[in-house]
Coordinates of C-alpha atoms in Angstrom, one line a residue:
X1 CA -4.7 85.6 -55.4
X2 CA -7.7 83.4 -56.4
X3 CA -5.6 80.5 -56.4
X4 CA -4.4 81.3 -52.8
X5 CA -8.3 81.7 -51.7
X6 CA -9.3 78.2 -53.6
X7 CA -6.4 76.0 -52.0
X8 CA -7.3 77.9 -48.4
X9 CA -10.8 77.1 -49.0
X10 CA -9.9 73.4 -49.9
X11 CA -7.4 72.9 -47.2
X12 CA -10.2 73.9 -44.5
X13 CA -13.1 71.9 -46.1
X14 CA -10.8 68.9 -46.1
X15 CA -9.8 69.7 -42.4
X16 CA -13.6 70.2 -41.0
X17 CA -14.7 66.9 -43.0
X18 CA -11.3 65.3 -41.5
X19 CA -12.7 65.9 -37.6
X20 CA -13.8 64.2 -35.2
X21 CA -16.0 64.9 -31.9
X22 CA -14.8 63.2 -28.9
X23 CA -17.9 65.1 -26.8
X24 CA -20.4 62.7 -25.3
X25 CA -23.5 63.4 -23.4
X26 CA -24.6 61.9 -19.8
X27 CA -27.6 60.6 -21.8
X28 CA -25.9 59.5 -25.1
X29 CA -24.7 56.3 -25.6
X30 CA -23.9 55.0 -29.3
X31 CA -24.6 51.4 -29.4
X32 CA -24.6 50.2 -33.0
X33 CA -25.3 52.1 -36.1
X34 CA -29.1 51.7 -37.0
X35 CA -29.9 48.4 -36.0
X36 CA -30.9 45.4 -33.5
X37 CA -28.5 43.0 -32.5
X38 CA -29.0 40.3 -29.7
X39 CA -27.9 36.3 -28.6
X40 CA -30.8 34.6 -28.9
X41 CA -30.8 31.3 -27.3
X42 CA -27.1 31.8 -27.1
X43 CA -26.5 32.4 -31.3
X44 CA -25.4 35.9 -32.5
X45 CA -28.8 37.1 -34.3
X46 CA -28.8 40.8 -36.6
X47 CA -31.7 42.5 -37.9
X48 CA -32.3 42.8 -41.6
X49 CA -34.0 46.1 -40.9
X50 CA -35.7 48.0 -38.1
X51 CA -38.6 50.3 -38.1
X52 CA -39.8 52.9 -35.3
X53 CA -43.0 55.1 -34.5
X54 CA -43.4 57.7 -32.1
X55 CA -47.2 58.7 -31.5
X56 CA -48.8 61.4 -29.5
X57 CA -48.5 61.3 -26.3
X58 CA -52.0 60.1 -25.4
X59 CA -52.2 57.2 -28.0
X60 CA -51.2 53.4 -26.3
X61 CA -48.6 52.6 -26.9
X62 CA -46.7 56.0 -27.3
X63 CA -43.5 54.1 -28.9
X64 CA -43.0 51.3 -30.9
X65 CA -40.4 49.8 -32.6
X66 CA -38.7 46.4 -34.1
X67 CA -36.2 44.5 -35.6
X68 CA -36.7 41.5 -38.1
X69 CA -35.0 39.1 -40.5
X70 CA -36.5 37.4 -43.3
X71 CA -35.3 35.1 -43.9
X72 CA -36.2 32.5 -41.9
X73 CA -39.0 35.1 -40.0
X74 CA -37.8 36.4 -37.2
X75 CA -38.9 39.9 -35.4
X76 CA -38.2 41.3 -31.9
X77 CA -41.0 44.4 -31.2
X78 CA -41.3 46.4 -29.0
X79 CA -43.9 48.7 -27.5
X80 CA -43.5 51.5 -24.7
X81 CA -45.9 52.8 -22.3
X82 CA -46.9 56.4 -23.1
X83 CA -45.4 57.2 -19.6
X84 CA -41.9 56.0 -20.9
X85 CA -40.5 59.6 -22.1
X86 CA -37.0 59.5 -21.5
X87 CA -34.0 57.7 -20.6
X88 CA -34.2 55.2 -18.0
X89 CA -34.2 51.3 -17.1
X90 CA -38.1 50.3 -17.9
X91 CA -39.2 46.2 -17.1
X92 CA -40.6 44.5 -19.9
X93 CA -43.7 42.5 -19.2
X94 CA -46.3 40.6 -21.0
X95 CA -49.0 43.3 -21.9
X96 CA -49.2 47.3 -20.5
X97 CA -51.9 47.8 -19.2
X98 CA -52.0 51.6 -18.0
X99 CA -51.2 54.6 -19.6
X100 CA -48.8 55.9 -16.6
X101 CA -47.2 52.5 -16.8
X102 CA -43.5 52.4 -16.8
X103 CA -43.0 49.3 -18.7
X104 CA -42.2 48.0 -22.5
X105 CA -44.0 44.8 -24.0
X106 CA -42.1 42.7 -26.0
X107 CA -41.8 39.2 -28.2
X108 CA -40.3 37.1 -30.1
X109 CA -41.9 36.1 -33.1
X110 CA -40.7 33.4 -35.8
X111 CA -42.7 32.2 -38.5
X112 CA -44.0 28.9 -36.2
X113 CA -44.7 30.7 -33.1
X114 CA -44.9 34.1 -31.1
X115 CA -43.0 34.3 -27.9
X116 CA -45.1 36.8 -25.8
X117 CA -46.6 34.9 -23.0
X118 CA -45.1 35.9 -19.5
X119 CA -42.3 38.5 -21.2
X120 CA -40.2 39.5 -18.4
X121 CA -36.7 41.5 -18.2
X122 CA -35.7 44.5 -18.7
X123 CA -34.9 47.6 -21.5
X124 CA -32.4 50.8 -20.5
X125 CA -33.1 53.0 -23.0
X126 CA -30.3 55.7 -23.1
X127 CA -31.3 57.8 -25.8
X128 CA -35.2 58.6 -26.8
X129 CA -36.1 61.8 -28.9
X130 CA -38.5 62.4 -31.9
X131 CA -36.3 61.0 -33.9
X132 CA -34.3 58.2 -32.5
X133 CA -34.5 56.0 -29.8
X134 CA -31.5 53.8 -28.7
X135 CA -30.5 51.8 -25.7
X136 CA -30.0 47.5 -24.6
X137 CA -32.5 45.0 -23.3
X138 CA -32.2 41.5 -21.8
X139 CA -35.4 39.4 -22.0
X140 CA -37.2 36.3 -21.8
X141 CA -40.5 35.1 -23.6
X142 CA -42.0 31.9 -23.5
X143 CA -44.5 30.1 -26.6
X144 CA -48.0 31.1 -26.4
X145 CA -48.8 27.3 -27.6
X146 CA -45.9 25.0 -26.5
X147 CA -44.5 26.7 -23.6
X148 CA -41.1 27.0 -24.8
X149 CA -39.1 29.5 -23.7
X150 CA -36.8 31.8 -25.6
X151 CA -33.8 33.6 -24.1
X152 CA -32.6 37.2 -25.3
X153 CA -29.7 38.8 -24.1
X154 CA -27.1 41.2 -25.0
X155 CA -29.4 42.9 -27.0
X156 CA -28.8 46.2 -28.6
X157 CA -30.5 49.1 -30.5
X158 CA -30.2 52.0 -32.7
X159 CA -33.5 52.9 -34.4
X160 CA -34.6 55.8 -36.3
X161 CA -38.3 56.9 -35.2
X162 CA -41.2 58.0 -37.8

């Protein structure tokens, strides 16, 4: 009888860890396991590592978040106007400037130069909680010293918020 109650037991913990969940949300997309990806300047580009922070709602700004590589120095950041709280297509511009702002600032930084001057495109984020925030965003950002620009498309995001 024990043995019966063992193999029944097996059998079922082996079918649960077996399933799958086909159920999706309205407001749930899965993009890429944690992550950043984008074509920068038309070359495939992958984050090393991402990092994200979700403050109180009445710090600027009220999420923040990035992807880099090291090697050489690259980062893409991010940084979401407190009024940002849920899903939703948000423009990216230069610098917020408002706390009821619906935008997101971002760059593109390298080692040799910071692309932030005259940002402009745009971020849908399609999932945002207190723990994870993930979505795509198409930008441009153009050299702070030279003036050259930087394209960013296809870009894609899965990142775990602190």
């Amino acid at each position: 009888m024990k043995l019966a109650i063992v193999s029944l037991l097996l059998i079922s913990s082996t079918w649960l860890v077996s399933c799958k969940s086909n159920s999706t949300s309205p407001n749930t997309t899965t993009t890429i396991s944690s992550g950043m990806t984008a074509t920068v300047n038309g070359t495939a580009w992958k984050s090393d590592a991402v990092v994200g922070f979700r403050h109180a709602p009445t710090a600027t700004p009220n999420l923040q978040f990035e992807g880099w590589v090291n090697q050489p120095f690259v980062q893409i950041p991010f940084n979401a106007s407190p009024a940002i709280t849920g899903p939703g297509t948000y423009p990216i511009i230069t610098h917020v400037t408002s706390l009821t702002e619906n935008s997101i600032e971002a760059a593109y930084n390298t080692t040799d130069a910071t692309y932030s001057d005259s940002s402009r495109g745009s971020m849908t984020i399609t999932t945002l909680t207190d723990k994870n925030v993930q979505g795509t965003f198409n930008f441009i950002a153009i050299d702070d010293f030279h003036g050259d620009t930087v394209t960013i498309t296809n870009g894609q995001f899965n990142i775990p918020l602190q």
